[in-house]
Coordinates of C-alpha atoms and ligand atoms in Angstrom, one line a residue:
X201 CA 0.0 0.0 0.0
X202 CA 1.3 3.2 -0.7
X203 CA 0.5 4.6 2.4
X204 CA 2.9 2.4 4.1
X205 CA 6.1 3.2 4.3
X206 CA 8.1 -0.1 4.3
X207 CA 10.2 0.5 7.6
X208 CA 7.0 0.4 9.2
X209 CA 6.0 -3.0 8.5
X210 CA 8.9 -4.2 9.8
X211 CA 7.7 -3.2 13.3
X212 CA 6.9 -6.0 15.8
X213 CA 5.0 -4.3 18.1
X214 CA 2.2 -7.2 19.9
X215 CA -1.5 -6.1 18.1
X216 CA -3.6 -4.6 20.7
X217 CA -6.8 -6.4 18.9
X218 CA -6.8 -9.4 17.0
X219 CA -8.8 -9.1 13.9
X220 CA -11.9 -11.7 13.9
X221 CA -15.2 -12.4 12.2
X222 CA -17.8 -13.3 14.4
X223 CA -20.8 -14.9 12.7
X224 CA -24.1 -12.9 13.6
X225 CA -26.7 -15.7 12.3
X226 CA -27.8 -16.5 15.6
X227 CA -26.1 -13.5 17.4
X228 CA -27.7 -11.0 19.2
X229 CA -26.5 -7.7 19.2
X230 CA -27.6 -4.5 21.7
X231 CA -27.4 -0.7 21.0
X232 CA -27.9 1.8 23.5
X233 CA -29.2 4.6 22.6
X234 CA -31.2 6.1 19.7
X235 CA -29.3 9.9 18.1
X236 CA -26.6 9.8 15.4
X237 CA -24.1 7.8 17.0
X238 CA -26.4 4.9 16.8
X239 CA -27.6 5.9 13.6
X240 CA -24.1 5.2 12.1
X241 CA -23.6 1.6 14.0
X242 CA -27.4 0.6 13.3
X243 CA -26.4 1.1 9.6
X244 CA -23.4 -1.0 9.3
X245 CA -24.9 -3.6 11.6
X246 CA -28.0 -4.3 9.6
X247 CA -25.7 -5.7 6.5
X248 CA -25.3 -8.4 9.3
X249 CA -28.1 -11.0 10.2
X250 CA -27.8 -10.3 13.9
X251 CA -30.8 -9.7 15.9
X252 CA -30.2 -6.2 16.6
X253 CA -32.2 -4.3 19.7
X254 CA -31.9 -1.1 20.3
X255 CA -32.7 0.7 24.1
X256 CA -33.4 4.4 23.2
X257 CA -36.3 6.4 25.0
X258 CA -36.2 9.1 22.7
X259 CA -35.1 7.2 18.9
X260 CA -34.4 9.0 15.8
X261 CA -37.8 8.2 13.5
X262 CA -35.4 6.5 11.4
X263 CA -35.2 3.5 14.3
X264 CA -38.3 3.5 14.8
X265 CA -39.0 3.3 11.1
X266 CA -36.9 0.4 10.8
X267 CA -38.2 -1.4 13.6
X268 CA -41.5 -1.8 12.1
X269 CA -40.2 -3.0 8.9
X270 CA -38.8 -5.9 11.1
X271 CA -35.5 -4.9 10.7
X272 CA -34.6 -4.7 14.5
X273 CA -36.5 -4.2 17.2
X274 CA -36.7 -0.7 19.5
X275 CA -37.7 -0.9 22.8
X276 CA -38.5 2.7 23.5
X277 CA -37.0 3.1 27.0
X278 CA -32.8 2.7 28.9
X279 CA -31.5 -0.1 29.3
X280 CA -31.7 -1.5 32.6
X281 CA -30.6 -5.2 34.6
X282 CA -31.6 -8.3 32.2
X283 CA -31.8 -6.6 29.1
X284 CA -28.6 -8.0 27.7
X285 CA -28.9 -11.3 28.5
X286 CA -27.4 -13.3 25.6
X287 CA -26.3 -10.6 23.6
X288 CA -23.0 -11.3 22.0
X289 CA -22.2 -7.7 21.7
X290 CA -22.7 -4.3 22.8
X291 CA -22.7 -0.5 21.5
X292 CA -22.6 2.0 23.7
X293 CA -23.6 4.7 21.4
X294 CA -25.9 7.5 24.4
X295 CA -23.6 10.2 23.4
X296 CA -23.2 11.0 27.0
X297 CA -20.4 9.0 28.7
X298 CA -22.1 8.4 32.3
X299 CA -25.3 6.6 30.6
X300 CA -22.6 4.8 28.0
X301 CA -21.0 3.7 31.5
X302 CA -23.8 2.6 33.1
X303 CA -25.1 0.3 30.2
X304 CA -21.8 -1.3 29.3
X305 CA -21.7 -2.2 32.7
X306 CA -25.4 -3.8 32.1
X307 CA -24.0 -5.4 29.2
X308 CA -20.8 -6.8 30.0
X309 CA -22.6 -8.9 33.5
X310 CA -24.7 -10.2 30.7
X311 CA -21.3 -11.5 29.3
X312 CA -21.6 -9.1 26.2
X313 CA -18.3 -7.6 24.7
X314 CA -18.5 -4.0 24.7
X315 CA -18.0 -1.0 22.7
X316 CA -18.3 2.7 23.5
X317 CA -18.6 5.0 20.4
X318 CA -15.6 6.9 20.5
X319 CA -14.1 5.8 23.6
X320 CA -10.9 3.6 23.0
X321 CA -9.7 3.4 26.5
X322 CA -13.3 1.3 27.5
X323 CA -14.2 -0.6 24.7
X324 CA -13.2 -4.4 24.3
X325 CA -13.2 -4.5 20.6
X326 CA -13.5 -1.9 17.7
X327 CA -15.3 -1.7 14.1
X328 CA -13.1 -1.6 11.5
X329 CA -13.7 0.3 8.3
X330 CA -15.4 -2.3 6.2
X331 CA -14.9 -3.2 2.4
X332 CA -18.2 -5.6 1.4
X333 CA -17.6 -7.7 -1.8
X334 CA -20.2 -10.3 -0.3
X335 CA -18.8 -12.7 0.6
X336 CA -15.6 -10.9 0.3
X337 CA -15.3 -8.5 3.4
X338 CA -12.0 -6.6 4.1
X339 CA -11.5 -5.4 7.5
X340 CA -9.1 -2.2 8.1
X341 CA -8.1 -1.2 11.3
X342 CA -5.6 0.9 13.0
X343 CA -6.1 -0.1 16.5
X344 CA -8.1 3.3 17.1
X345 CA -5.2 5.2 16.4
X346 CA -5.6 6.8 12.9
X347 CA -9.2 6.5 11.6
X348 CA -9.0 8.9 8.6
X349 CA -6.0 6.7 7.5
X350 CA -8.4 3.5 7.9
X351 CA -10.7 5.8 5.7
X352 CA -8.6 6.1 3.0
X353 CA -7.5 2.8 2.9
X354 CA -11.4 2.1 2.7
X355 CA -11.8 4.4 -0.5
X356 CA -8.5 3.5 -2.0
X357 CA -9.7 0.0 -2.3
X358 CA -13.1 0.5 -3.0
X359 CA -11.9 2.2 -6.0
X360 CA -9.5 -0.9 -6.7
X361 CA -11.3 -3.8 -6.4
X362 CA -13.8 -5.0 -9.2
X363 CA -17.8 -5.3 -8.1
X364 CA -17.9 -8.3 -9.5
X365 CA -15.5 -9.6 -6.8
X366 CA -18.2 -10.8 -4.7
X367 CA -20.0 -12.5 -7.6
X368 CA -17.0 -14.6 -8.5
X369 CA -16.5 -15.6 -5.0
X370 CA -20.0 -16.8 -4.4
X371 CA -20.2 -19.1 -7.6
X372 CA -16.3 -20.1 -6.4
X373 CA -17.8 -21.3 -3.0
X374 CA -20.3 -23.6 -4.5
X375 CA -17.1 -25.0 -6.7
X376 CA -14.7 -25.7 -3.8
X377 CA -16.0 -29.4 -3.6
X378 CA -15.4 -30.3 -7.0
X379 CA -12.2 -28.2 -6.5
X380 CA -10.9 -30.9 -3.7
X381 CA -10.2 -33.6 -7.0
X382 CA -6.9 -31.6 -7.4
X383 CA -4.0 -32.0 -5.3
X384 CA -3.6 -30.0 -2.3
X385 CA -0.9 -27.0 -2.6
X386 CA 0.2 -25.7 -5.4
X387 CA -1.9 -27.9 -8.1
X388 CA -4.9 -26.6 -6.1
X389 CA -3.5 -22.7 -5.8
X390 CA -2.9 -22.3 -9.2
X391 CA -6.4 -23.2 -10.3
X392 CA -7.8 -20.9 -7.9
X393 CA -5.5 -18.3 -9.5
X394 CA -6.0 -18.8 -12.5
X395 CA -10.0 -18.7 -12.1
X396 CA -10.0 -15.2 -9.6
X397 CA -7.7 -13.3 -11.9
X398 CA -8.0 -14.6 -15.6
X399 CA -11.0 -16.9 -16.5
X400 CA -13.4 -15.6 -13.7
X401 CA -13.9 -12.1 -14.6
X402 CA -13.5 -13.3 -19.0
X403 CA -16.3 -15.5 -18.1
X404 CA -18.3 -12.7 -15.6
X405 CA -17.9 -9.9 -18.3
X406 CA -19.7 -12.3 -20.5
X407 CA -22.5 -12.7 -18.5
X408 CA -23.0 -14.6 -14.6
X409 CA -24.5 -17.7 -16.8
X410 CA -20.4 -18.6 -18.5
X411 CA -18.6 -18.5 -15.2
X412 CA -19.6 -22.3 -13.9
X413 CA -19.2 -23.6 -17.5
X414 CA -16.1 -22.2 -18.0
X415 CA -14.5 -23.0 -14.1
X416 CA -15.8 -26.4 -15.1
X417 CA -13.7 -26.1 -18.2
X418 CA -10.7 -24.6 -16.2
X419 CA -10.8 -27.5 -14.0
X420 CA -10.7 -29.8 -16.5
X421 CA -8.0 -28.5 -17.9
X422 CA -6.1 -28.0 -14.8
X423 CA -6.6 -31.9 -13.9
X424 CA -5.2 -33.0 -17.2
X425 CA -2.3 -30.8 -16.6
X426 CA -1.7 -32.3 -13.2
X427 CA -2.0 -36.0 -14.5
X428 CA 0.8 -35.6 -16.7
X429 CA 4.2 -35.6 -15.5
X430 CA 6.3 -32.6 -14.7
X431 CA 9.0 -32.0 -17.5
X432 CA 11.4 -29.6 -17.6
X433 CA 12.8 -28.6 -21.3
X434 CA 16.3 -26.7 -21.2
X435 CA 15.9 -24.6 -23.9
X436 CA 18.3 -22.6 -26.0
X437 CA 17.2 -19.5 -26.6
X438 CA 19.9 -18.1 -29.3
X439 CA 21.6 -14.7 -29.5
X440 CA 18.2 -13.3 -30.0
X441 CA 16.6 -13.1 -33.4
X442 CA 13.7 -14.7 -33.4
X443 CA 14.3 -15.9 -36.1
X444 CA 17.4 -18.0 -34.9
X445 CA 15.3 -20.1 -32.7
X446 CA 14.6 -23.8 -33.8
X447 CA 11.4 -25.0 -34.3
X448 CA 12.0 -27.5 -31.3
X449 CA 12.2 -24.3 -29.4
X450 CA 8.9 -23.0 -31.1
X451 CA 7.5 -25.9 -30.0
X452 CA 9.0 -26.1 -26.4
X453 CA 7.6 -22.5 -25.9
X454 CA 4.3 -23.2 -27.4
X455 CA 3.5 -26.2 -24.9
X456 CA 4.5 -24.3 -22.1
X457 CA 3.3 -23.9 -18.8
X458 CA 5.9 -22.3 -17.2
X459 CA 8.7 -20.2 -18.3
X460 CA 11.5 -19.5 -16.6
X461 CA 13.9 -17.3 -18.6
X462 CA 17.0 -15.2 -18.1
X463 CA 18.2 -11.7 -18.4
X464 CA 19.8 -11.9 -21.9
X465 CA 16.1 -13.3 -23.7
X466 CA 14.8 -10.8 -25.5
X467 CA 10.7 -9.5 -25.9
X468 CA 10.4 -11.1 -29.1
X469 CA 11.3 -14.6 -28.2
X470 CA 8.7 -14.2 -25.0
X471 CA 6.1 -13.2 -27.0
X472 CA 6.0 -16.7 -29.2
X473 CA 5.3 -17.8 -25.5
X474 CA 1.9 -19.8 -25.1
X475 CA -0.5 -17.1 -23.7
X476 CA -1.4 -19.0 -20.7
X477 CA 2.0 -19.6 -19.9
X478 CA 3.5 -18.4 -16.4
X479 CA 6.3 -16.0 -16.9
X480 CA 9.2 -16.0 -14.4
X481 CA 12.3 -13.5 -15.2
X482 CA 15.0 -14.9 -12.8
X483 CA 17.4 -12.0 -14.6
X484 CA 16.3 -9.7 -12.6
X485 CA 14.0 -9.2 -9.3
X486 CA 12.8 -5.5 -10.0
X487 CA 16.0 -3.7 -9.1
X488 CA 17.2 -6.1 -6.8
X489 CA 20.4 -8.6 -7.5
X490 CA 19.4 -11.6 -9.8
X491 CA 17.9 -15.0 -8.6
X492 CA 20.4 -16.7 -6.9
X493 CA 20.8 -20.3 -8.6
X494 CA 19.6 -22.2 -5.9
X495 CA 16.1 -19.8 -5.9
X496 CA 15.9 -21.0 -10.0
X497 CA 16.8 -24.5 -8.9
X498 CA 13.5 -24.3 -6.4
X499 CA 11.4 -22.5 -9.1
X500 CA 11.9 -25.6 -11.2
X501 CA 11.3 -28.6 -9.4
X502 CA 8.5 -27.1 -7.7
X503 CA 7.0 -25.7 -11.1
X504 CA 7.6 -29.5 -12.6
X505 CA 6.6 -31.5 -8.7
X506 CA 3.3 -29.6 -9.5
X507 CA 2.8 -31.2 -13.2
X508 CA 4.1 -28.2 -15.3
X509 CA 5.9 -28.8 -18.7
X510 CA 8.6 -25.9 -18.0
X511 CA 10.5 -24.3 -20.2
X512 CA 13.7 -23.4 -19.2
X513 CA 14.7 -20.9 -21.9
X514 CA 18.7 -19.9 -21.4
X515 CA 20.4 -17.9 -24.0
X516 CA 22.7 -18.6 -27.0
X517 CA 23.0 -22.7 -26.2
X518 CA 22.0 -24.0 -23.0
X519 CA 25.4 -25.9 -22.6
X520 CA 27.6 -22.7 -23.2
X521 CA 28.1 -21.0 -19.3
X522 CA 24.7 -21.2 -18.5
X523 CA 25.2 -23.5 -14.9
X524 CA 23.4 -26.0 -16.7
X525 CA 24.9 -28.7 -15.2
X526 CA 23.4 -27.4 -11.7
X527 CA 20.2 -27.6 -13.0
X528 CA 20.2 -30.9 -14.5
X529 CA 21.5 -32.0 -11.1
X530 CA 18.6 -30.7 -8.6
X531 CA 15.8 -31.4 -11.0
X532 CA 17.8 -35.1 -11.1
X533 CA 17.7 -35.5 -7.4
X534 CA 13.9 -35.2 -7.7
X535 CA 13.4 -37.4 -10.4
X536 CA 12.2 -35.4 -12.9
X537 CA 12.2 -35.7 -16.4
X538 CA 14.4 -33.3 -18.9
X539 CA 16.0 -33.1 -22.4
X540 CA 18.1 -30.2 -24.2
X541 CA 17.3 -28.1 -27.0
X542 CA 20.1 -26.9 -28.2
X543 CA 20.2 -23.6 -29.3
X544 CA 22.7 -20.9 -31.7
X545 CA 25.4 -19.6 -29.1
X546 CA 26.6 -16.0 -29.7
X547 CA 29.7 -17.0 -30.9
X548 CA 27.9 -18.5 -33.8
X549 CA 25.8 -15.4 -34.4
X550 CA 28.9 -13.0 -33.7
X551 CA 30.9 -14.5 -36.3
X552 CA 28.6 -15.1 -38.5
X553 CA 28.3 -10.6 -38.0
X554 CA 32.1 -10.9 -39.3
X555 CA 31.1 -12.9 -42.4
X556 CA 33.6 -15.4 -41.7
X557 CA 34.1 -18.6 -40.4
X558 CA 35.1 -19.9 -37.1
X559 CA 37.7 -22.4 -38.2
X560 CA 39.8 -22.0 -41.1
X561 CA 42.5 -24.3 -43.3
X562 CA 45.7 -23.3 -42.8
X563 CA 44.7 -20.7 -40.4
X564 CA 43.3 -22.3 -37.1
X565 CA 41.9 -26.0 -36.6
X566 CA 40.7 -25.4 -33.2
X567 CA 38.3 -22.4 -31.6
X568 CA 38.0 -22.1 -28.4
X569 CA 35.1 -20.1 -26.2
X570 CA 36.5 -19.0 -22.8
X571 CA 34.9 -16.8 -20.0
X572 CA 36.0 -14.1 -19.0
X573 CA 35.7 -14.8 -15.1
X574 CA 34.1 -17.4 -13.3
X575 CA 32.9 -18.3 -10.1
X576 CA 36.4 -17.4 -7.9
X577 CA 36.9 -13.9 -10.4
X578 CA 38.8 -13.3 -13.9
X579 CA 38.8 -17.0 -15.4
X580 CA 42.5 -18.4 -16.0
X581 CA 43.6 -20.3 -19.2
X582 CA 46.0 -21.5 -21.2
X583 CA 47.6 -18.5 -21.9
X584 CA 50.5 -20.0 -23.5
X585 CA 48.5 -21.2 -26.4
X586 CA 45.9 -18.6 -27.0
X587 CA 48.8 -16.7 -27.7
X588 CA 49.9 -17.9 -30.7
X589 CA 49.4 -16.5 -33.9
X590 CA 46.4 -17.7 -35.3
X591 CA 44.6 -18.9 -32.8
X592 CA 41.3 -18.3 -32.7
X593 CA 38.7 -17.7 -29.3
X594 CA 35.4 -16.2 -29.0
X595 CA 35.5 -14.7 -25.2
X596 CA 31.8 -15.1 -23.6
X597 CA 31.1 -12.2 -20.8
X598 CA 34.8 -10.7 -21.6
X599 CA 33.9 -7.1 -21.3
X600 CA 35.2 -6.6 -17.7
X601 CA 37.8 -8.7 -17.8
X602 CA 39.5 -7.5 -21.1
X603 CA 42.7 -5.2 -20.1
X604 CA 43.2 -8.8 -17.6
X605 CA 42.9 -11.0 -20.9
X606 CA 45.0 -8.4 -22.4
X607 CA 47.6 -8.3 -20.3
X608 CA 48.1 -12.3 -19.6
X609 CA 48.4 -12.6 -23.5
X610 CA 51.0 -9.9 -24.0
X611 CA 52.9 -11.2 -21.2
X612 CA 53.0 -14.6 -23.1
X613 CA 54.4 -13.3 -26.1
X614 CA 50.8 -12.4 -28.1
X615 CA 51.4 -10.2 -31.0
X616 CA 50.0 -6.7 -30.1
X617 CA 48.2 -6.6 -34.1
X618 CA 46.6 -9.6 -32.9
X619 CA 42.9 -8.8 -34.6
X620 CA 40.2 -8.6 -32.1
X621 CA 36.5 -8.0 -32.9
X622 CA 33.9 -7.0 -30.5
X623 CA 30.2 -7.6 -31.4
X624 CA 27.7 -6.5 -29.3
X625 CA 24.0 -7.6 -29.6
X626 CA 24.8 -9.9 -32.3
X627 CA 21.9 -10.8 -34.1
X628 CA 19.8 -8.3 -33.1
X629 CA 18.5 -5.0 -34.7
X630 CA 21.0 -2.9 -32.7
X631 CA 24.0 -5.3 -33.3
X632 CA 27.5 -3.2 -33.7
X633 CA 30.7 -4.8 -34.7
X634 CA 33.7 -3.2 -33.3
X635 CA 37.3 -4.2 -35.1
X636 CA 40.2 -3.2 -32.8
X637 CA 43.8 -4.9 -32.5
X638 CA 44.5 -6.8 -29.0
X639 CA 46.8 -3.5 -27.8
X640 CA 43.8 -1.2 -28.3
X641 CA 41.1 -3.7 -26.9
X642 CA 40.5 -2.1 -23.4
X643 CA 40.5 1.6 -24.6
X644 CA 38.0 0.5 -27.8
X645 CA 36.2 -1.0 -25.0
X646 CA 36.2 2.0 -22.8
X647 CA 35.4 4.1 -25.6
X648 CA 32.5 2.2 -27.3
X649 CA 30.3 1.7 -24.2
X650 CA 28.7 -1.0 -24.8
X651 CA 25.5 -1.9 -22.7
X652 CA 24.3 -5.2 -24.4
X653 CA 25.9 -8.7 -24.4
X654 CA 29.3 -8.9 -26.3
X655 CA 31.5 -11.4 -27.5
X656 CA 35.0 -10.6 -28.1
X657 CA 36.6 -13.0 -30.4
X658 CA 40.1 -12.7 -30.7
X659 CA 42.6 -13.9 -33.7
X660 CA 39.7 -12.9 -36.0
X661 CA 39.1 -9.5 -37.8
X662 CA 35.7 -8.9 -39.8
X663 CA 36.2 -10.3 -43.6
X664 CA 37.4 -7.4 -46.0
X665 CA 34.7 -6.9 -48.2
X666 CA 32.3 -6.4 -44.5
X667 CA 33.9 -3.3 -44.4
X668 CA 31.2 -1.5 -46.4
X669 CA 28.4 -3.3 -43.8
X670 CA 27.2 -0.2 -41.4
X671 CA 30.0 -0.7 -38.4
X672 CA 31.8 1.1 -36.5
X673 CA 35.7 0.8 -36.4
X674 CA 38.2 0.8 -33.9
X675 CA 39.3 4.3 -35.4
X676 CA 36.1 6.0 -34.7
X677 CA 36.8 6.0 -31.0
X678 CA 40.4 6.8 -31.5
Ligands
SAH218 N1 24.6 -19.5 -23.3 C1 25.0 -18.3 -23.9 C2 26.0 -17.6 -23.1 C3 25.6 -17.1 -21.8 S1 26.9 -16.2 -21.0 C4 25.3 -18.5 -25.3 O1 25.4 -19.7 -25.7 O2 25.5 -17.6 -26.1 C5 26.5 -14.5 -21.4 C6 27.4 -14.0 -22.4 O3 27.1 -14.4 -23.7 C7 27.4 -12.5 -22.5 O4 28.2 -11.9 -21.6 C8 27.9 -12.2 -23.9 O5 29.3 -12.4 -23.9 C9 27.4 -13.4 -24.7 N2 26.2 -13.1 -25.4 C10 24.9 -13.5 -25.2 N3 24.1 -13.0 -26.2 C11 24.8 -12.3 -27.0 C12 24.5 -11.5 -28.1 N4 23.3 -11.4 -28.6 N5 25.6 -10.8 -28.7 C13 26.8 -10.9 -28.2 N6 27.1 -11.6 -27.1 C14 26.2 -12.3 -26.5

């Protein structure tokens, strides 16, 4: 709630009154007195079905009024010994704090719980503000200490919270039996979910008369999906055209019931998600740190445990630095079925920007795709080698880590004209190719800012005749 501020939640402070709902079928509830004060209560009680009486000698005609349409009854005279007897509750509402005394005293021998209008300190329980969805009913309170703020809270949600609220929670009641055939938890959650926020108010706006047909339906559905088996499909995503996925990819994200995808996945490639599918971006947590691995490891044996076919969409190629491995290894532990779909790694699409090929005759017979750090830092390798003319590596998350590649290299003898080529966002409409030489690598870096993925592949420059393609060249940042 926006009127919240968060540090304030985190107080611990014991509640001074414990929120209840008391049923009133059989309850019978007393008000003393008969002006405005009890005007206000009377109104707010009668959406109850208490038995309401009300002890007022002199009672606004609007009392009396309602007591002979049966909706309480007035006896026209104070309170006095007896009266209360087997009354659940009592309002003090005289408007004059020795008669208010006097009858909650009446009321509470009778074993009534008591309120006083407006008197905190010798009440046992408040009235909230009230928010009625039938059956939905929202209680605010603020232990008597800002009722304005209760108030606004009251309107705020009023405004928020569809009429038809109450309407899809009545037909929802009489579906909780036929609800019970799914498993308890999550299975069970979900469908509820599903029908409150999605199907529900489709099937209301088309008129009260589709809502059972179609929670029918929903149910169904849901009870097929929890037959089947959990699955979880490690997806490939590519560098980010669309257009690169495979159709076993298409497919994959077309069967979907859960995707859980990463930073680097682009719009496009969530769009050709099935509609119904559940989203999960474990990139990012708004602007917290990503999902730590062991949060995405949960994500997907629980999304699976419950029946889901998940997609988990990685990518480039699952297999290239994407902690597959620790995946595969808790969703294993549970049992549960997977396969890969491989997918187009950025090195492929990168060089593919350069219009040349990985591996060459006579040039290199071996690539190599490093990182640039790992888990303890800047990733070591075999320097030795990738220094050698020729040789040819496409460096995956290498932009913070190049003056350390850099400098290992030169200190093994590289040759400083070594052609390096940075490509960032390869494949997608904002890819940029950067040429540079491995002595000018960190300043082109510096100087090119690049926010998207890169891959910098080293030993290989783009092909010649690429140089009339729209790029940008080492020189422009000189
Ligand atoms: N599994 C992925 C790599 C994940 S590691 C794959 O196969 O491509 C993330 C790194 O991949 C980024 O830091 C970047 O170096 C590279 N990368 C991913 N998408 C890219 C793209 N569209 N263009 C350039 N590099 C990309």
């Amino acid at each position: 709630m926006s009127y919240i501020e968060p540090n304030i939640t985190e107080d611990t402070a014991p509640m001074d009154h414990f929120p209840i709902f008391i049923a009133t079928r059989t309850a019978r509830i007393i008000v003393s007195g008969g002006g405005d004060a009890a005007l206000a209560k009377l109104r707010l009680l009668m959406k109850s079905s208490a038995r309401i009486t009300v002890f007022a000698a002199d009672a606004a005609p609007e009392i009396a009024q309602w007591h002979a349409a049966r909706k309480l009854t007035l006896v026209p005279r104070a309170m006095d010994y007896g009266d209360a007897v087997c009354a659940k509750l009592f309002y003090g509402a005289n408007e004059d704090a020795v008669e208010d005394a006097r009858t909650a005293h009446l009321a509470m021998t009778c074993g009534a719980l008591v309120n006083i209008v407006d008197n905190l300190h010798d009440s046992q329980f408040i009235t909230p503000a009230i928010v009625d969805r039938d059956p939905v009913t929202i209680a605010i309170g603020t232990e008597g200490a800002a009722p304005v703020l209760a108030r606004a809270i009251k309107a705020d949600l009023e405004e928020r919270l569809p009429q038809n609220l109450g309407t899809l929670a009545r037909i929802g009641k009489t579906f909780r039996d036929a609800a019970f055939a799914l498993p308890f938890g999550r299975a069970r959650r979900d469908f509820w979910r599903d029908y409150y926020f999605n199907t529900g108010p489709k099937a209301v706006a088309e008129g009260q008369d589709s809502v059972l047909p179609a929670l029918q339906k929903l149910l169904d559905s849901h009870l097929s999906k929890t037959a089947r088996a959990g699955h979880v499909a490690f997806v490939g995503g590519g560098p980010g055209d669309p257009e690169l996925l495979t159709l076993k990819a298409r497919r994959a994200l077309d069967e979907a019931d859960v995707v859980i995808y990463d930073r680097l996945i682009t719009p496009e490639i969530l769009e050709l998600a099935r509609r119904e599918a559940v989203m999960i971006d474990v990139g990012k947590e708004g602007f917290g740190p990503s999902t730590t691995q062991e949060r995405i490891n949960d994500l997907l044996v629980e999304h699976a445990q419950g029946g889901a076919q998940v997609v988990r969409l990685k990518s480039g190629d699952a297999t290239v630095f994407g902690r597959l491995d620790e995946e595969i290894d808790a969703i294993d532990a549970h049992g549960i079925g997977w396969h890969i779909v491989p997918g187009i790694t950025s090195a492929s699409a990168a060089v593919a920007a350069l219009g040349q090929s990985m591996t060459k005759r006579g040039r290199n017979a071996s690539v190599r795709f490093l990182t640039g750090h790992d888990t303890r830092g800047f990733a070591d390798h075999d320097w030795r080698t990738l220094a050698r003319t020729g040789e040819v590596a496409a460096i995956y998350m290498g932009k913070r880590s190049a003056r350390f590649i850099q400098g290992r290299l030169l200190m093994h003898g590289a040759d400083r004209h070594t052609p390096v080529t940075l490509i960032e966002n390869a494949s997608r409409p904002n890819q940029r190719v950067v040429e540079t030489t491995l002595a000018a690598l960190p300043d082109t870096l510096d100087a090119a800012q690049m926010s998207g993925p890169a891959l910098t592949f080293l030993g290989l420059a783009p092909r010649a005749a690429l140089a009339l393609a729209p790029t940008l060249s080492a020189q422009e940042f000189a």
